[in-house]
Amino acid sequence: MIILGSDHAGFELKEAIKKHLEEKGLNCIDKGTHSTDSVDYAPIAVKVSREVLANEGSLGVLCCGTGIGISIAANKVKGIRAACCSNVFCAKMTRMHNNANIIALGGRVTDIDTAKKMVDIFINTQFEGGRHQRRINQITAIENDEIDEI
Ligand code: RB5
């Protein structure tokens, strides 16, 4: 399941990605926004983040103007690893090495075709585990204020 969300600046990109994924038969949940009217990105980031955490195995797609603000907000939610990506290599590597559960994209940065490729590779790439799991565990420890254990 793919959970999507955007602010106004990412709305058109989010809609294009949703259509692309639905055409592939993927189950999508759209947490808004639903127009180009100006809206704040942080509440959308939190809604998508909570939905991703509530649905094991799901992944999220967040879009704002740059992908930056909405990823910063999502990364404040415990358990979320949101990667702001602008190329296919990073979209792949952030699944393999960071076990990212959300990809964040910029509607003012990335063209729609590249964004579709990034999302496709993001959702079709598996986490490699191994030494990368140790690093994820360290991030989780920071999140839980267990920094003595690092
Ligand atoms: C909205 O104008 C813009 O600031 C927002 O979409 C995003 O780019 C913030 O990081």
PDB file of C-alpha atoms and ligand atoms in Angstrom:
ATOM      1  CA  MET A   1       0.000   0.000   0.000  1.00  0.00           C
ATOM      2  CA  ILE A   2       1.276   3.474  -0.881  1.00  0.00           C
ATOM      3  CA  ILE A   3       0.265   6.478   1.200  1.00  0.00           C
ATOM      4  CA  LEU A   4       0.497   9.838  -0.553  1.00  0.00           C
ATOM      5  CA  GLY A   5       0.340  13.445   0.565  1.00  0.00           C
ATOM      6  CA  SER A   6       1.372  16.893  -0.552  1.00  0.00           C
ATOM      7  CA  ASP A   7       0.945  20.584   0.038  1.00  0.00           C
ATOM      8  CA  HIS A   8      -0.256  22.916  -2.749  1.00  0.00           C
ATOM      9  CA  ALA A   9       3.237  23.119  -4.302  1.00  0.00           C
ATOM     10  CA  GLY A  10       3.437  19.349  -4.586  1.00  0.00           C
ATOM     11  CA  PHE A  11      -0.217  18.763  -5.458  1.00  0.00           C
ATOM     12  CA  GLU A  12       0.182  18.261  -9.217  1.00  0.00           C
ATOM     13  CA  LEU A  13       3.149  15.946  -8.764  1.00  0.00           C
ATOM     14  CA  LYS A  14       1.297  13.940  -6.115  1.00  0.00           C
ATOM     15  CA  GLU A  15      -1.722  13.580  -8.412  1.00  0.00           C
ATOM     16  CA  ALA A  16       0.475  12.414 -11.308  1.00  0.00           C
ATOM     17  CA  ILE A  17       2.237   9.855  -9.098  1.00  0.00           C
ATOM     18  CA  LYS A  18      -1.062   8.589  -7.678  1.00  0.00           C
ATOM     19  CA  LYS A  19      -2.461   8.096 -11.202  1.00  0.00           C
ATOM     20  CA  HIS A  20       0.735   6.322 -12.242  1.00  0.00           C
ATOM     21  CA  LEU A  21       0.601   3.944  -9.273  1.00  0.00           C
ATOM     22  CA  GLU A  22      -3.129   3.269  -9.603  1.00  0.00           C
ATOM     23  CA  GLU A  23      -2.658   2.442 -13.286  1.00  0.00           C
ATOM     24  CA  LYS A  24      -0.165  -0.198 -12.141  1.00  0.00           C
ATOM     25  CA  GLY A  25      -2.846  -1.632  -9.855  1.00  0.00           C
ATOM     26  CA  LEU A  26      -1.281  -0.440  -6.604  1.00  0.00           C
ATOM     27  CA  ASN A  27      -3.500   0.360  -3.664  1.00  0.00           C
ATOM     28  CA  CYS A  28      -3.095   4.075  -2.799  1.00  0.00           C
ATOM     29  CA  ILE A  29      -4.338   6.155   0.114  1.00  0.00           C
ATOM     30  CA  ASP A  30      -4.375   9.913  -0.506  1.00  0.00           C
ATOM     31  CA  LYS A  31      -4.138  12.019   2.670  1.00  0.00           C
ATOM     32  CA  GLY A  32      -4.475  15.297   0.729  1.00  0.00           C
ATOM     33  CA  THR A  33      -4.197  18.067  -0.139  1.00  0.00           C
ATOM     34  CA  HIS A  34      -6.843  18.010  -2.841  1.00  0.00           C
ATOM     35  CA  SER A  35      -6.276  21.296  -4.678  1.00  0.00           C
ATOM     36  CA  THR A  36      -3.672  23.962  -5.390  1.00  0.00           C
ATOM     37  CA  ASP A  37      -5.044  26.184  -2.597  1.00  0.00           C
ATOM     38  CA  SER A  38      -2.257  27.093  -0.204  1.00  0.00           C
ATOM     39  CA  VAL A  39      -1.917  24.690   2.709  1.00  0.00           C
ATOM     40  CA  ASP A  40       0.780  23.974   5.309  1.00  0.00           C
ATOM     41  CA  TYR A  41       2.912  20.886   4.694  1.00  0.00           C
ATOM     42  CA  ALA A  42       3.628  19.782   8.288  1.00  0.00           C
ATOM     43  CA  PRO A  43       0.126  18.436   9.119  1.00  0.00           C
ATOM     44  CA  ILE A  44       0.068  16.504   5.833  1.00  0.00           C
ATOM     45  CA  ALA A  45       3.489  15.043   6.630  1.00  0.00           C
ATOM     46  CA  VAL A  46       2.205  13.846   9.998  1.00  0.00           C
ATOM     47  CA  LYS A  47      -0.986  12.321   8.527  1.00  0.00           C
ATOM     48  CA  VAL A  48       0.985  10.355   5.930  1.00  0.00           C
ATOM     49  CA  SER A  49       3.625   9.332   8.483  1.00  0.00           C
ATOM     50  CA  ARG A  50       1.039   7.974  10.915  1.00  0.00           C
ATOM     51  CA  GLU A  51      -0.705   6.050   8.143  1.00  0.00           C
ATOM     52  CA  VAL A  52       2.597   4.526   7.009  1.00  0.00           C
ATOM     53  CA  LEU A  53       3.368   3.430  10.571  1.00  0.00           C
ATOM     54  CA  ALA A  54      -0.151   2.024  11.001  1.00  0.00           C
ATOM     55  CA  ASN A  55       0.103  -0.146   7.880  1.00  0.00           C
ATOM     56  CA  GLU A  56       3.035  -2.532   8.093  1.00  0.00           C
ATOM     57  CA  GLY A  57       4.887  -2.857   4.819  1.00  0.00           C
ATOM     58  CA  SER A  58       3.406   0.308   3.375  1.00  0.00           C
ATOM     59  CA  LEU A  59       5.501   3.153   1.987  1.00  0.00           C
ATOM     60  CA  GLY A  60       4.801   6.872   1.707  1.00  0.00           C
ATOM     61  CA  VAL A  61       5.217   9.520  -0.977  1.00  0.00           C
ATOM     62  CA  LEU A  62       5.272  13.160   0.117  1.00  0.00           C
ATOM     63  CA  CYS A  63       5.491  16.149  -2.211  1.00  0.00           C
ATOM     64  CA  CYS A  64       5.995  19.830  -1.486  1.00  0.00           C
ATOM     65  CA  GLY A  65       7.771  22.539  -3.469  1.00  0.00           C
ATOM     66  CA  THR A  66      11.262  21.185  -2.823  1.00  0.00           C
ATOM     67  CA  GLY A  67      10.513  17.990  -0.879  1.00  0.00           C
ATOM     68  CA  ILE A  68      12.589  19.450   1.941  1.00  0.00           C
ATOM     69  CA  GLY A  69      10.075  20.981   4.356  1.00  0.00           C
ATOM     70  CA  ILE A  70       7.699  18.031   4.176  1.00  0.00           C
ATOM     71  CA  SER A  71      10.571  15.546   4.727  1.00  0.00           C
ATOM     72  CA  ILE A  72      11.891  17.503   7.721  1.00  0.00           C
ATOM     73  CA  ALA A  73       8.392  17.433   9.237  1.00  0.00           C
ATOM     74  CA  ALA A  74       7.902  13.706   8.538  1.00  0.00           C
ATOM     75  CA  ASN A  75      11.272  12.887  10.091  1.00  0.00           C
ATOM     76  CA  LYS A  76      10.041  14.316  13.414  1.00  0.00           C
ATOM     77  CA  VAL A  77       7.609  11.387  13.651  1.00  0.00           C
ATOM     78  CA  LYS A  78       9.183   8.446  15.518  1.00  0.00           C
ATOM     79  CA  GLY A  79       9.791   5.536  13.195  1.00  0.00           C
ATOM     80  CA  ILE A  80       9.768   7.585  10.006  1.00  0.00           C
ATOM     81  CA  ARG A  81      12.787   7.741   7.746  1.00  0.00           C
ATOM     82  CA  ALA A  82      11.802  10.176   5.008  1.00  0.00           C
ATOM     83  CA  ALA A  83      14.320  10.684   2.215  1.00  0.00           C
ATOM     84  CA  CYS A  84      14.194  13.806   0.100  1.00  0.00           C
ATOM     85  CA  CYS A  85      15.355  12.626  -3.324  1.00  0.00           C
ATOM     86  CA  SER A  86      15.939  14.299  -6.654  1.00  0.00           C
ATOM     87  CA  ASN A  87      17.401  11.409  -8.644  1.00  0.00           C
ATOM     88  CA  VAL A  88      16.816   7.718  -9.255  1.00  0.00           C
ATOM     89  CA  PHE A  89      20.129   6.633  -7.681  1.00  0.00           C
ATOM     90  CA  CYS A  90      19.234   8.200  -4.323  1.00  0.00           C
ATOM     91  CA  ALA A  91      15.694   6.802  -4.496  1.00  0.00           C
ATOM     92  CA  LYS A  92      17.164   3.294  -4.853  1.00  0.00           C
ATOM     93  CA  MET A  93      19.968   3.677  -2.323  1.00  0.00           C
ATOM     94  CA  THR A  94      17.728   5.095   0.380  1.00  0.00           C
ATOM     95  CA  ARG A  95      15.705   1.868   0.344  1.00  0.00           C
ATOM     96  CA  MET A  96      18.800  -0.359   0.199  1.00  0.00           C
ATOM     97  CA  HIS A  97      20.844   1.399   2.871  1.00  0.00           C
ATOM     98  CA  ASN A  98      18.497   3.600   4.928  1.00  0.00           C
ATOM     99  CA  ASN A  99      15.324   1.493   4.820  1.00  0.00           C
ATOM    100  CA  ALA A 100      13.504   4.759   4.117  1.00  0.00           C
ATOM    101  CA  ASN A 101       9.762   4.372   4.500  1.00  0.00           C
ATOM    102  CA  ILE A 102       8.856   7.671   2.819  1.00  0.00           C
ATOM    103  CA  ILE A 103      10.224   9.325  -0.303  1.00  0.00           C
ATOM    104  CA  ALA A 104       9.861  13.106  -0.472  1.00  0.00           C
ATOM    105  CA  LEU A 105       9.856  14.874  -3.821  1.00  0.00           C
ATOM    106  CA  GLY A 106       9.809  18.487  -4.960  1.00  0.00           C
ATOM    107  CA  GLY A 107       7.092  19.584  -7.342  1.00  0.00           C
ATOM    108  CA  ARG A 108       9.220  22.626  -8.195  1.00  0.00           C
ATOM    109  CA  VAL A 109      12.368  20.541  -8.587  1.00  0.00           C
ATOM    110  CA  THR A 110      11.601  17.259 -10.287  1.00  0.00           C
ATOM    111  CA  ASP A 111       9.870  16.612 -13.612  1.00  0.00           C
ATOM    112  CA  ILE A 112       6.999  14.141 -13.560  1.00  0.00           C
ATOM    113  CA  ASP A 113       8.725  11.403 -15.592  1.00  0.00           C
ATOM    114  CA  THR A 114      11.766  11.384 -13.314  1.00  0.00           C
ATOM    115  CA  ALA A 115       9.505  11.402 -10.264  1.00  0.00           C
ATOM    116  CA  LYS A 116       7.598   8.355 -11.543  1.00  0.00           C
ATOM    117  CA  LYS A 117      10.909   6.524 -12.097  1.00  0.00           C
ATOM    118  CA  MET A 118      12.080   7.479  -8.601  1.00  0.00           C
ATOM    119  CA  VAL A 119       8.858   6.236  -7.009  1.00  0.00           C
ATOM    120  CA  ASP A 120       8.933   2.993  -9.023  1.00  0.00           C
ATOM    121  CA  ILE A 121      12.479   2.175  -7.960  1.00  0.00           C
ATOM    122  CA  PHE A 122      11.771   3.257  -4.382  1.00  0.00           C
ATOM    123  CA  ILE A 123       8.850   0.864  -3.989  1.00  0.00           C
ATOM    124  CA  ASN A 124      10.557  -2.013  -5.825  1.00  0.00           C
ATOM    125  CA  THR A 125      13.858  -1.977  -3.924  1.00  0.00           C
ATOM    126  CA  GLN A 126      14.404  -3.960  -0.741  1.00  0.00           C
ATOM    127  CA  PHE A 127      16.415  -2.983   2.339  1.00  0.00           C
ATOM    128  CA  GLU A 128      19.770  -4.797   2.384  1.00  0.00           C
ATOM    129  CA  GLY A 129      19.957  -5.206   6.171  1.00  0.00           C
ATOM    130  CA  GLY A 130      23.307  -6.376   7.553  1.00  0.00           C
ATOM    131  CA  ARG A 131      25.599  -3.498   8.526  1.00  0.00           C
ATOM    132  CA  HIS A 132      22.870  -1.069   7.463  1.00  0.00           C
ATOM    133  CA  GLN A 133      20.518  -2.454  10.114  1.00  0.00           C
ATOM    134  CA  ARG A 134      23.095  -1.536  12.779  1.00  0.00           C
ATOM    135  CA  ARG A 135      23.051   2.043  11.481  1.00  0.00           C
ATOM    136  CA  ILE A 136      19.265   2.161  11.459  1.00  0.00           C
ATOM    137  CA  ASN A 137      19.317   0.889  15.044  1.00  0.00           C
ATOM    138  CA  GLN A 138      21.583   3.819  15.927  1.00  0.00           C
ATOM    139  CA  ILE A 139      19.135   6.257  14.361  1.00  0.00           C
ATOM    140  CA  THR A 140      16.336   4.626  16.359  1.00  0.00           C
ATOM    141  CA  ALA A 141      18.416   4.990  19.527  1.00  0.00           C
ATOM    142  CA  ILE A 142      18.836   8.712  18.856  1.00  0.00           C
ATOM    143  CA  GLU A 143      15.085   8.947  18.307  1.00  0.00           C
ATOM    144  CA  ASN A 144      14.460   7.237  21.653  1.00  0.00           C
ATOM    145  CA  ASP A 145      17.055   9.352  23.467  1.00  0.00           C
ATOM    146  CA  GLU A 146      19.082   6.208  24.158  1.00  0.00           C
ATOM    147  CA  ILE A 147      22.286   7.834  22.992  1.00  0.00           C
ATOM    148  CA  ASP A 148      24.407   6.091  25.656  1.00  0.00           C
ATOM    149  CA  GLU A 149      23.815   2.843  23.805  1.00  0.00           C
ATOM    150  CA  ILE A 150      25.499   4.015  20.612  1.00  0.00           C
TER     151      ILE A 150
HETATM  152  C1  RB5 B   1       5.489  26.358  -0.242  1.00  0.00           C
HETATM  153  O1  RB5 B   1       5.577  27.582  -0.885  1.00  0.00           O
HETATM  154  C2  RB5 B   1       6.880  25.771  -0.038  1.00  0.00           C
HETATM  155  O2  RB5 B   1       7.567  26.520   0.897  1.00  0.00           O
HETATM  156  C3  RB5 B   1       6.794  24.321   0.376  1.00  0.00           C
HETATM  157  O3  RB5 B   1       6.071  23.619  -0.563  1.00  0.00           O
HETATM  158  C4  RB5 B   1       8.106  23.584   0.509  1.00  0.00           C
HETATM  159  O4  RB5 B   1       8.891  23.742  -0.628  1.00  0.00           O
HETATM  160  C5  RB5 B   1       8.860  23.778   1.746  1.00  0.00           C
HETATM  161  O5  RB5 B   1       9.908  23.167   1.969  1.00  0.00           O
END
